[in-house]
Short mmCIF file of C-alpha atoms and ligand atoms in Angstrom, two decimals:
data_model
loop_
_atom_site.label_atom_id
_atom_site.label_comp_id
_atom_site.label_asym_id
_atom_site.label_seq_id
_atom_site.Cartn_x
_atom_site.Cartn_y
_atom_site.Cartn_z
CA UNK W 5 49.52 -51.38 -3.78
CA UNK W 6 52.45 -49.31 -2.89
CA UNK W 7 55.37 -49.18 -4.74
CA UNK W 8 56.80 -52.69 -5.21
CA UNK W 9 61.15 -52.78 -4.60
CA UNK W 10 63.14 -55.53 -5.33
CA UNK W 11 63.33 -56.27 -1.72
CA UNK W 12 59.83 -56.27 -1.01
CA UNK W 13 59.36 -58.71 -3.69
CA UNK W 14 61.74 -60.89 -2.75
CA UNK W 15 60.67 -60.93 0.84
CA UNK W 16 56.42 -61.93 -0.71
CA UNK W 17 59.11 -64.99 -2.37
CA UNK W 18 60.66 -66.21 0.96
CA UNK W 19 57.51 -66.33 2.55
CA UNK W 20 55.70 -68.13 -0.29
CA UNK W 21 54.21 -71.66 1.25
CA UNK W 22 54.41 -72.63 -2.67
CA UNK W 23 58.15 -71.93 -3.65
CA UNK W 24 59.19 -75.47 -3.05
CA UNK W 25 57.41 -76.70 -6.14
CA UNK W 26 59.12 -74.42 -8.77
CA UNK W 27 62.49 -76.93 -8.55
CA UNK W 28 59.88 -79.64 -10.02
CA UNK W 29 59.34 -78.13 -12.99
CA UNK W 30 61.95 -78.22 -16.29
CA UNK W 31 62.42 -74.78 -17.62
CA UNK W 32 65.02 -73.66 -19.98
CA UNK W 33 68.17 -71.34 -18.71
CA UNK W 34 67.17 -68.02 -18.53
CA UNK W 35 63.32 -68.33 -18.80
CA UNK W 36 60.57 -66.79 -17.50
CA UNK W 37 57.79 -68.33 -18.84
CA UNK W 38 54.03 -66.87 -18.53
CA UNK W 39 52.60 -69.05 -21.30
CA UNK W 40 51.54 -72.04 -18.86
CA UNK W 41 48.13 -70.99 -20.12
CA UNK W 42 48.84 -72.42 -23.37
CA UNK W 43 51.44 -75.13 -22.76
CA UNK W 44 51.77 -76.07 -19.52
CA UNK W 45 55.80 -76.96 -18.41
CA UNK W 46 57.20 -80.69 -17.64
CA UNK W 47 57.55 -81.73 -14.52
CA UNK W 48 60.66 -83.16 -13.94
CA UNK W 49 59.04 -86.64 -12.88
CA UNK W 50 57.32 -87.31 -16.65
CA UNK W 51 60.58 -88.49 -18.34
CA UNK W 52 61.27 -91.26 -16.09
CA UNK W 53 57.30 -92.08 -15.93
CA UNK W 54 56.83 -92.19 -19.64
CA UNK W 55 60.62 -93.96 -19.86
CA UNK W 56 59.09 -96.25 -17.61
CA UNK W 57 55.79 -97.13 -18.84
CA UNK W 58 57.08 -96.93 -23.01
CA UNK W 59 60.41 -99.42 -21.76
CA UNK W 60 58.75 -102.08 -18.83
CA UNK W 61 54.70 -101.49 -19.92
CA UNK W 62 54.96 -101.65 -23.67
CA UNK W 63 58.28 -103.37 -24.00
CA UNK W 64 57.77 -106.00 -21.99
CA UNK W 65 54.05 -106.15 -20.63
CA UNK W 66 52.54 -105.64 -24.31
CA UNK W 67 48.92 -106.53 -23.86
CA UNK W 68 49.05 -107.33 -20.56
CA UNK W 69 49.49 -104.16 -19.89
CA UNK W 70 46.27 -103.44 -20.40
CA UNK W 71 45.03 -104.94 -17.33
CA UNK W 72 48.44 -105.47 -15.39
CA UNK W 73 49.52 -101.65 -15.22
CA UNK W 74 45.94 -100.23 -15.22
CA UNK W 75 46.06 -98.97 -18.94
CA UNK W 76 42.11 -99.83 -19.49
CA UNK W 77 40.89 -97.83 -15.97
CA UNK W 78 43.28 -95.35 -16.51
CA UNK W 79 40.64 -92.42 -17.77
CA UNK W 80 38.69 -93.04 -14.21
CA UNK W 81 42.22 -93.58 -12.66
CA UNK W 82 43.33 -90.26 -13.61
CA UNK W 83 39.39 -88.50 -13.69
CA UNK W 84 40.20 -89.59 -9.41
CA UNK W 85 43.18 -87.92 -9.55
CA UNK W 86 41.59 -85.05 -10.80
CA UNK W 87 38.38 -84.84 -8.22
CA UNK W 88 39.77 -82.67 -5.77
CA UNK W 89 40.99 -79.90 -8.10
CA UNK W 90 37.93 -79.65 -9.58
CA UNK W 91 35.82 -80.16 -6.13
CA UNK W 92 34.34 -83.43 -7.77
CA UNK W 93 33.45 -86.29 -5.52
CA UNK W 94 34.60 -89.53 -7.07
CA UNK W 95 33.41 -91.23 -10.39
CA UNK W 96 32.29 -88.42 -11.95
CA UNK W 97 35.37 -87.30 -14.04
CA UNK W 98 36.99 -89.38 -16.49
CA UNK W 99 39.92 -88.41 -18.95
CA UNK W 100 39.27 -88.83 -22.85
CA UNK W 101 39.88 -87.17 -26.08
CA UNK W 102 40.32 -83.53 -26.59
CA UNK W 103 38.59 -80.67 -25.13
CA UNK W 104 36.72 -80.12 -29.01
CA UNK W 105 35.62 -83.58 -28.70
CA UNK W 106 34.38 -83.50 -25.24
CA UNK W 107 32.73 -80.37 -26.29
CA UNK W 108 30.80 -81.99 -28.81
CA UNK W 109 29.92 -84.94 -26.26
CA UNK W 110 28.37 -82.63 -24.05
CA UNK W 111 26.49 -80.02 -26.15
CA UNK W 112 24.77 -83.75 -27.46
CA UNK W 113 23.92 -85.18 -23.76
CA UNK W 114 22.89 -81.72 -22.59
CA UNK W 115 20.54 -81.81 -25.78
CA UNK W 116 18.92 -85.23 -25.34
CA UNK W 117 18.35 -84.29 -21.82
CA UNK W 118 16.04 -81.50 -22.75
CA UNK W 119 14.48 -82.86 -25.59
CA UNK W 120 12.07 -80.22 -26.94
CA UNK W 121 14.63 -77.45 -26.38
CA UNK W 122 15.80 -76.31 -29.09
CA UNK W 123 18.19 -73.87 -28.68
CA UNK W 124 22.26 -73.76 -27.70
CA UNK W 125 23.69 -70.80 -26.28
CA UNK W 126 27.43 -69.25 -25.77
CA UNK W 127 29.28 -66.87 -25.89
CA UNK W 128 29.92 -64.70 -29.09
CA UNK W 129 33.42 -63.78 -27.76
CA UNK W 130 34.21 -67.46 -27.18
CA UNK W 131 37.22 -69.37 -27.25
CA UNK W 132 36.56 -70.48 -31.49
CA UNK W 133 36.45 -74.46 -30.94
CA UNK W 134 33.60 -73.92 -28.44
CA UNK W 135 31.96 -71.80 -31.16
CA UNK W 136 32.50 -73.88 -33.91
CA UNK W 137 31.90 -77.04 -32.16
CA UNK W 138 28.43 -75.22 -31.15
CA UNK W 139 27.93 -74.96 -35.16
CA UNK W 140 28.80 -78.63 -35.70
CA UNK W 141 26.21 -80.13 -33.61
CA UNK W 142 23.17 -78.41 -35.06
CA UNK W 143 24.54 -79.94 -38.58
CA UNK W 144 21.79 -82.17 -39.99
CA UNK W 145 19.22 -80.49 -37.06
CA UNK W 146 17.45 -77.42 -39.30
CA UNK W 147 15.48 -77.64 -35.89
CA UNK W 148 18.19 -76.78 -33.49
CA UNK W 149 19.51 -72.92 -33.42
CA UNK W 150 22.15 -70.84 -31.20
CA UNK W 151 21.77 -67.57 -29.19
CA UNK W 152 25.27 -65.49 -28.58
CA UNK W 153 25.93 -64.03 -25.80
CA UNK W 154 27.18 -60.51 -26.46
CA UNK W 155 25.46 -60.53 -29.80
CA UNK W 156 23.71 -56.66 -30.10
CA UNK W 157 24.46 -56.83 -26.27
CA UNK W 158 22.49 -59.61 -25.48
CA UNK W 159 23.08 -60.88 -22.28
CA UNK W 160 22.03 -63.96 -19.84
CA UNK W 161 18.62 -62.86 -18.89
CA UNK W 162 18.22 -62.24 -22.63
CA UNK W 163 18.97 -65.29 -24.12
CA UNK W 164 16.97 -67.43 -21.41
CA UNK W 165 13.81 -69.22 -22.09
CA UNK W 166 12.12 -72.29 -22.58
CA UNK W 167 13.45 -72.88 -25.59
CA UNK W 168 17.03 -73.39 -24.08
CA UNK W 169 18.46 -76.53 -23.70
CA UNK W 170 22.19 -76.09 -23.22
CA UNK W 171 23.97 -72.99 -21.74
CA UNK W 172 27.91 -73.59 -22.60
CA UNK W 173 30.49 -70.96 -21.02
CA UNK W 174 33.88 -70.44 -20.00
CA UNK W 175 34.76 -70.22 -16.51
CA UNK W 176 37.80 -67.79 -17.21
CA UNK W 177 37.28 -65.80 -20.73
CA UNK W 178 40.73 -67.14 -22.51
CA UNK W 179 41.21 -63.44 -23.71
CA UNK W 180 40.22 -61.01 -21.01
CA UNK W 181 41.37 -63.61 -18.03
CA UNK W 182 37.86 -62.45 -16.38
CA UNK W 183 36.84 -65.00 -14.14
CA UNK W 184 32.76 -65.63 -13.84
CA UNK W 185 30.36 -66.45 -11.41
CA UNK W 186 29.93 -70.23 -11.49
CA UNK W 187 27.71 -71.01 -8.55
CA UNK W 188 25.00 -67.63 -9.70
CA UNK W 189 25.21 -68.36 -13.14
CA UNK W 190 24.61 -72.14 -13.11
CA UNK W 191 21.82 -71.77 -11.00
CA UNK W 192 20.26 -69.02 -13.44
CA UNK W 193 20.42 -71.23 -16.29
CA UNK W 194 18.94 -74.17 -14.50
CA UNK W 195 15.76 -71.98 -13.31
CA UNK W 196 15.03 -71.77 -16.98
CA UNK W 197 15.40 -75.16 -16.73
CA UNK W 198 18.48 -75.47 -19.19
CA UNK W 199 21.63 -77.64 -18.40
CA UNK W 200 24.99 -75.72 -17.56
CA UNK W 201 28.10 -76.72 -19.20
CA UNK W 202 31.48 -74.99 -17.71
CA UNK W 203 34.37 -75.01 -20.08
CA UNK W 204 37.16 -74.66 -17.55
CA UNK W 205 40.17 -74.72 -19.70
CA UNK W 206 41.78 -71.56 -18.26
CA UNK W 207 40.61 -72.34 -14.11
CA UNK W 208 40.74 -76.02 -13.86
CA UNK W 209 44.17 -76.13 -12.02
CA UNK W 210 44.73 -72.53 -11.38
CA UNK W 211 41.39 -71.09 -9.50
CA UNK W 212 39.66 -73.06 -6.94
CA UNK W 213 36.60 -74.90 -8.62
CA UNK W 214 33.58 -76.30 -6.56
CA UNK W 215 31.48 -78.35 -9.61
CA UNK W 216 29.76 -80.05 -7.24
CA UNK W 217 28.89 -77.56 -4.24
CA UNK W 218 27.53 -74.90 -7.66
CA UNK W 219 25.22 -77.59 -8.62
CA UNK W 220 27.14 -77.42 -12.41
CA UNK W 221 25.43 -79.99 -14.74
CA UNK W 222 28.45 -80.72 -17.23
CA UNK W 223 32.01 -79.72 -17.77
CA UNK W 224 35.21 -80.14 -19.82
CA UNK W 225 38.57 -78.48 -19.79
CA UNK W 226 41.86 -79.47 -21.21
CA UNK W 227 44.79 -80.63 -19.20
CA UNK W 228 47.58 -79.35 -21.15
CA UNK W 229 47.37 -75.30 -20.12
CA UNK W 230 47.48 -75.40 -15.69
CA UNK W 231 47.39 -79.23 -15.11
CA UNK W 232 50.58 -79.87 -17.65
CA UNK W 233 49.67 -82.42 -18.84
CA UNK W 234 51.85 -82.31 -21.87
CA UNK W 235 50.79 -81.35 -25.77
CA UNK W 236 47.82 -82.61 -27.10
CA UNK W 237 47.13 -83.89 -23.52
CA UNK W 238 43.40 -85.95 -23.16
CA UNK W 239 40.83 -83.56 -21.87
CA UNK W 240 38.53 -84.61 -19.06
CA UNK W 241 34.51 -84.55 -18.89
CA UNK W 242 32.15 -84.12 -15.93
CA UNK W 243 29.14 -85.05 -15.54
CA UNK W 244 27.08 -84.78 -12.23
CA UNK W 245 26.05 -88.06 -10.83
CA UNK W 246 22.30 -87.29 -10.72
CA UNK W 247 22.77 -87.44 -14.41
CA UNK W 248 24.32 -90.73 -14.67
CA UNK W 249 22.05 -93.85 -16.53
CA UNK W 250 20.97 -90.97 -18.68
CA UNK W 251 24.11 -89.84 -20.14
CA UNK W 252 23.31 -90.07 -24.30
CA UNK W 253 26.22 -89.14 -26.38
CA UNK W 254 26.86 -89.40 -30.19
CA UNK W 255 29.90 -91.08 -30.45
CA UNK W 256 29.10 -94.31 -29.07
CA UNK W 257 32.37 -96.14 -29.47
CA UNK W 258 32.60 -99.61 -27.21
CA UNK W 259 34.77 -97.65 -24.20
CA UNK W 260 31.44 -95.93 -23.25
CA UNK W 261 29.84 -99.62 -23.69
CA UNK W 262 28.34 -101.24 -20.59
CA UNK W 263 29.81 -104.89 -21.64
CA UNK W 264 32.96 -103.79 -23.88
CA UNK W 265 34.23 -107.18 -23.95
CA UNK W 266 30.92 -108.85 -24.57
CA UNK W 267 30.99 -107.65 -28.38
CA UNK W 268 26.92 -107.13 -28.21
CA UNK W 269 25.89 -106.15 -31.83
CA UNK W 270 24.41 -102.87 -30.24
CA UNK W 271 25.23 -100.20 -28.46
CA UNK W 272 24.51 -100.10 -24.79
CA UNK W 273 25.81 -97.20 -22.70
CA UNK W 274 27.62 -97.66 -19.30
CA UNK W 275 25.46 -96.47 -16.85
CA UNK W 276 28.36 -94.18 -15.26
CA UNK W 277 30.20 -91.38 -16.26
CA UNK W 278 32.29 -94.03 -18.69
CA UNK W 279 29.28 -93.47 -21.07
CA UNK W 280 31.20 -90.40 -21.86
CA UNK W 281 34.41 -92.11 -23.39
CA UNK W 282 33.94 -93.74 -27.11
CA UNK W 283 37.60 -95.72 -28.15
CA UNK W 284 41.12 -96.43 -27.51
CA UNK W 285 43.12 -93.66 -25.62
CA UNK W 286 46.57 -92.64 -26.36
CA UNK W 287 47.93 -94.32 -23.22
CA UNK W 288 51.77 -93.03 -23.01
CA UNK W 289 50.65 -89.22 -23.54
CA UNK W 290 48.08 -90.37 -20.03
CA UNK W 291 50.94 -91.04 -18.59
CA UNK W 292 52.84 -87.49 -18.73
CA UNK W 293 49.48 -86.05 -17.08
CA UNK W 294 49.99 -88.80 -14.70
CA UNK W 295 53.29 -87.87 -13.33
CA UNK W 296 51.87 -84.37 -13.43
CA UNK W 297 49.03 -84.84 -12.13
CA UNK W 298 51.60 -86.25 -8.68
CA UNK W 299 53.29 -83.26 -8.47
CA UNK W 300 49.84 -81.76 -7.60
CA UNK W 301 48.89 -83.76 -5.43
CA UNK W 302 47.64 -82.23 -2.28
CA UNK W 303 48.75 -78.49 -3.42
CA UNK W 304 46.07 -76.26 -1.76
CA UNK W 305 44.34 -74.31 -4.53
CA UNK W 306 43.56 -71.62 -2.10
CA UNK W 307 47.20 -70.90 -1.71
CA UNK W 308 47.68 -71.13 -5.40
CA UNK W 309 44.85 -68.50 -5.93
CA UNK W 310 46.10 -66.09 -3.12
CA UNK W 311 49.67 -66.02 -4.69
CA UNK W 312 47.98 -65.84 -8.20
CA UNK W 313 46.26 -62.67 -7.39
CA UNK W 314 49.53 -61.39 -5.81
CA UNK W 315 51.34 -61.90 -9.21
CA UNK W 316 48.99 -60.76 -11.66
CA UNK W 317 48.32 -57.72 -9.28
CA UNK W 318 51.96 -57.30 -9.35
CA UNK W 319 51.99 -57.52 -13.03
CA UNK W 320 49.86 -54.73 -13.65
CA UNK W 321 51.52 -52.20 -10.56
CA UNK W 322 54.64 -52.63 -12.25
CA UNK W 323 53.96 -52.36 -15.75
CA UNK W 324 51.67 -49.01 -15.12
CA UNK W 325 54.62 -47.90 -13.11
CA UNK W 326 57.94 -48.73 -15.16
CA UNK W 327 56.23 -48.79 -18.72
CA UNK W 328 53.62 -45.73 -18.50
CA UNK W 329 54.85 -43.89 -21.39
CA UNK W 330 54.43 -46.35 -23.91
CA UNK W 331 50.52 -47.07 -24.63
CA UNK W 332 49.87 -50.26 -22.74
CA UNK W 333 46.20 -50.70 -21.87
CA UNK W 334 44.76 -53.10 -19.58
CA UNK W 335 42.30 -55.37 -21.32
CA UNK W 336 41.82 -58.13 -17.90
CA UNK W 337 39.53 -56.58 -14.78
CA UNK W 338 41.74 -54.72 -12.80
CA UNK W 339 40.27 -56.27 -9.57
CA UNK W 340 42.00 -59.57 -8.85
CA UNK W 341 38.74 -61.38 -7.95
CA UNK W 342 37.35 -61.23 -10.82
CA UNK W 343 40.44 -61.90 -12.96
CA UNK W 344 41.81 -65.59 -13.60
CA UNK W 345 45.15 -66.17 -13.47
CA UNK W 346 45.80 -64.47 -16.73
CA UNK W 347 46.93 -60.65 -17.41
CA UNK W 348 46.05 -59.06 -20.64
CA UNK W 349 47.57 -56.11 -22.32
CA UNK W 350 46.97 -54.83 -25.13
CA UNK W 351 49.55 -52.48 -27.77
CA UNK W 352 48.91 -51.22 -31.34
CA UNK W 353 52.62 -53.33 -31.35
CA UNK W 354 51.59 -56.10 -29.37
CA UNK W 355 52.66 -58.82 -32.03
CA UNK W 356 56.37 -57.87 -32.53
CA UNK W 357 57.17 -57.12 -28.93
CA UNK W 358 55.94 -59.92 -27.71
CA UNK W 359 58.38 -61.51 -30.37
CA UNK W 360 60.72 -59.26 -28.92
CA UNK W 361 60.15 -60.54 -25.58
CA UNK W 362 60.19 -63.84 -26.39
CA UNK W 363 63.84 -63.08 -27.89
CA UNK W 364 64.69 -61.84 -24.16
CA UNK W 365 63.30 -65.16 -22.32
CA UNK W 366 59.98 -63.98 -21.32
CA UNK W 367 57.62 -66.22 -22.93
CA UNK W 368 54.06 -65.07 -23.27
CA UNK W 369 51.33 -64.60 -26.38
CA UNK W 370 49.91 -62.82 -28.79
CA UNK W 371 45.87 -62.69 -29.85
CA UNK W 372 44.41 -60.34 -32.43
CA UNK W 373 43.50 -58.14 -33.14
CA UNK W 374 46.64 -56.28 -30.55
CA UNK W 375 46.57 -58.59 -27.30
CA UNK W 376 49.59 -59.40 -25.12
CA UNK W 377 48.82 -62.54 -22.78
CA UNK W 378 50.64 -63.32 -20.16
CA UNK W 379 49.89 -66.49 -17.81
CA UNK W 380 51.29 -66.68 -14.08
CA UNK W 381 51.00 -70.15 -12.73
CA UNK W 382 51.96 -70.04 -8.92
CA UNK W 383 53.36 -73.18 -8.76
CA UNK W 384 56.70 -72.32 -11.00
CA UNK W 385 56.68 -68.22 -11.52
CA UNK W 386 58.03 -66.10 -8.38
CA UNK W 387 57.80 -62.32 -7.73
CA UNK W 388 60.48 -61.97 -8.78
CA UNK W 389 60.23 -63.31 -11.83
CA UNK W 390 57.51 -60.96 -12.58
CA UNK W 391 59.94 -57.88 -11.26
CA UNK W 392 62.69 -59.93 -14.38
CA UNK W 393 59.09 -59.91 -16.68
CA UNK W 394 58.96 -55.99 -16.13
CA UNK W 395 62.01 -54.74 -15.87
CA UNK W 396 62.76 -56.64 -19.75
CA UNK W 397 59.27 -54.88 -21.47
CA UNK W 398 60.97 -51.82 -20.05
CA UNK W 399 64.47 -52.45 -21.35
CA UNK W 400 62.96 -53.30 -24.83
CA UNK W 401 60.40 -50.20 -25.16
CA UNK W 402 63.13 -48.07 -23.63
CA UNK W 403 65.54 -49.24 -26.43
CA UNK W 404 62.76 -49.99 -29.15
CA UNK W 405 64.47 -53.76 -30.04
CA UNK W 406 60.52 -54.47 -30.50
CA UNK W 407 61.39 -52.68 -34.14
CA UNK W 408 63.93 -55.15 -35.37
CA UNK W 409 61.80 -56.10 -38.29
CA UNK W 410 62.27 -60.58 -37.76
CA UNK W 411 59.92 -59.01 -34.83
CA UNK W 412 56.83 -58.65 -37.21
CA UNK W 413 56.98 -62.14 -39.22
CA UNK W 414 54.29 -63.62 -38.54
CA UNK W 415 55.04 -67.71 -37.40
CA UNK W 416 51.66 -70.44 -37.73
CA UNK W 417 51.50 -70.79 -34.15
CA UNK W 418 50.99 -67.50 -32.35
C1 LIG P 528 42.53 -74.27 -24.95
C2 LIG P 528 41.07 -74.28 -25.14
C3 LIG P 528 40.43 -75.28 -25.88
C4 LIG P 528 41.28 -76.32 -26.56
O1 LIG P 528 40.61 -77.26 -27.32
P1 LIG P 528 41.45 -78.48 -27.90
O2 LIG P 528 40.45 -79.39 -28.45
O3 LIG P 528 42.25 -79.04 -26.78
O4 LIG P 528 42.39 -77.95 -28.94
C5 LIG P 528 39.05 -75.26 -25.95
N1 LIG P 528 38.32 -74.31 -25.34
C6 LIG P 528 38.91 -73.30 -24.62
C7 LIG P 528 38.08 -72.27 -23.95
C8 LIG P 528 40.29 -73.26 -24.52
O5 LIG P 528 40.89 -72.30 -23.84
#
């Protein structure tokens, strides 16, 4: 890239298809936020949604609601919604529970489909509720054990044999931002005759995703990070349809029933991907992702990629450029195509001046051991606001306000 100028930036702004969308988002004065693949922002539609549905739905409707304003269907209802981001046909996503949960749910079905098999793998590096989840369902199975990826260098080929039932892997490492090879590496874990699970908590939303054209068994990703869907959010499962009628999960609660309302004394699983849901869903937090979920409606995810690789390449130009002097090292893949939308730094100082930058508007995170993450969602961050992002880590290495010791105290949530 050549050198970026202020004007060249702002001329990549006025001809981005995408800028329209940034005025439906809520951000606070003066912020520049690149933490959207944490918490995603509000749209400016969820406060008359959930105003709406808390107000005329609950108010007034009370249990009628459950059938008058489409509470009950509302995990398929919004699992439709979701389809086309995730290049699902219809009725094979639904929206339930949190991502840990749905991880659990699927390490199970993928087991009892490959009965036999006894062996999970992932990723050593993982995201820690996929590895600990991973941990929790071979509790009470002394039969069951787990490969890591990574572990003494092991990789794919490795780890593969007959012995494997369930392959589980993120799409988008939530550290590095590298982005993998879904279609190649799904169909290497099904010629050893394993089933593919995709965690897709840093893509779904933000990368173009093809689960059904890559033949992908399983997946689950959250919707509070790209989809902003709001905090604590459900999470959404997929499950191919050729696996449907044999879809066998653990926590058989009476939504993943084939009769709820019959009140059989056993449990009977939906034949569809509802066998995937177990009880009662927190409807009003549904319907933030809901109004969300609108504002995405029909946004092409090509364009969003295409300006996401513009930003994060931006990201890195400038920071090399402006900030060379001061030890930054570049912890994502430098090329854009195999990068997420994510750019990670990392500093011997990382913790306090991302504090520090925080304290300056420009919201990102910090992961140990000395990781700086920063998240550029297309549909509300302009070039510019990455030339803002730069030109602030400058000001505050230049001046060294990263010292001010409040910098280095440590809050819970990091
Ligand atoms: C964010 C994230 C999760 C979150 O799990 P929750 O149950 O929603 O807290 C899980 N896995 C990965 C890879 C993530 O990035």
């Amino acid at each position: 890239m050549t050198a970026p100028s202020l004007a060249s930036v702002r001329a990549l702004d006025a001809a981005d298809p995408l800028a329209a969308f940034k005025a439906q988002f809520e951000m606070p004065e003066s912020t520049i936020y690149l933490d959207g693949n944490s918490l995603g922002p509000m749209t400016k539609s969820v406060p008359e949604e959930m105003a709406r549905a808390v107000r005329e739905e609950w108010g007034q409707g009370l249990i009628s609601s459950w059938n008058a304003a489409g509470w009950w269907e509302l995990p398929l209802t919004l699992g439709r919604k979701l389809g086309p981001i995730l290049g699902a046909a219809d009725g094979q996503v639904v929206v339930s529970d949190s991502t840990s949960v749905n991880i659990y749910k699927t390490l199970q079905a993928g087991l009892a489909m490959r009965p036999g098999r006894p062996v999970i793998v992932t990723e050593g590096g993982g995201f820690p509720t996929d590895l600990y989840i991973t941990e929790g369902a071979m509790q009470g199975r002394p039969d069951l054990s787990r490969r890591l990826l990574g572990e003494n260098g092991a990789d794919l080929d490795a780890v593969l044999d007959d012995d494997v039932a369930v392959v589980l892997l993120s799409h988008v490492d939530y550290r590095t931002g590298e982005l993998f090879d879904m279609a190649g590496i799904t169909a290497r874990v099904q010629a050893a005759g394993a089933i593919m699970i995709w965690d897709l908590c840093h893509s779904a939303g933000i990368v173009p995703v093809a689960l059904d054209a890559c033949n992908v068994d399983l997946a689950i990703g959250c919707t509070y990070k790209y989809l902003n869907g709001g905090p604590g959010s459900q999470s959404w499962i997929y499950a191919a349809e050729r696996h449907h009628g044999n879809i066998r999960q653990p926590l058989s609660g009476w939504w993943g029933h084939a009769a709820p309302f019959a009140f059989e004394q056993s449990y009977r699983p939906e034949p569809g991907i509802k066998a995937f849901l177990c009880g009662s869903q927190a409807i009003l937090s549904m319907r933030a992702l809901s109004a969300s979920l609108d504002v995405m409606d029909g946004v092409d995810l090509n364009q969003v990629r295409t300006k996401s690789m513009q930003l994060t390449d931006l990201f890195i130009t400038l920071v090399e450029q402006k900030c060379a002097e001061y030890g930054f090292g570049l912890f994502s893949p430098r090329d854009a195509a195999r990068r997420g939308s994510q750019v990670a730094l990392t500093h011997e100082d990382g913790y306090a001046i991302v504090q520090a930058l925080i304290a300056r508007g420009v919201v990102g995170d910090f992961r140990m051991p000395n990781i700086l993450r920063f998240g550029f969602a297309p549909l509300y961050i302009s070039h510019e606001d990455v030339w803002n992002a730069v030109a602030i880590l400058k000001d505050i290495m230049d001046g060294g306000a990263w010292r001010a010791p409040e910098f280095a105290v440590r809050a819970a949530v990091t």
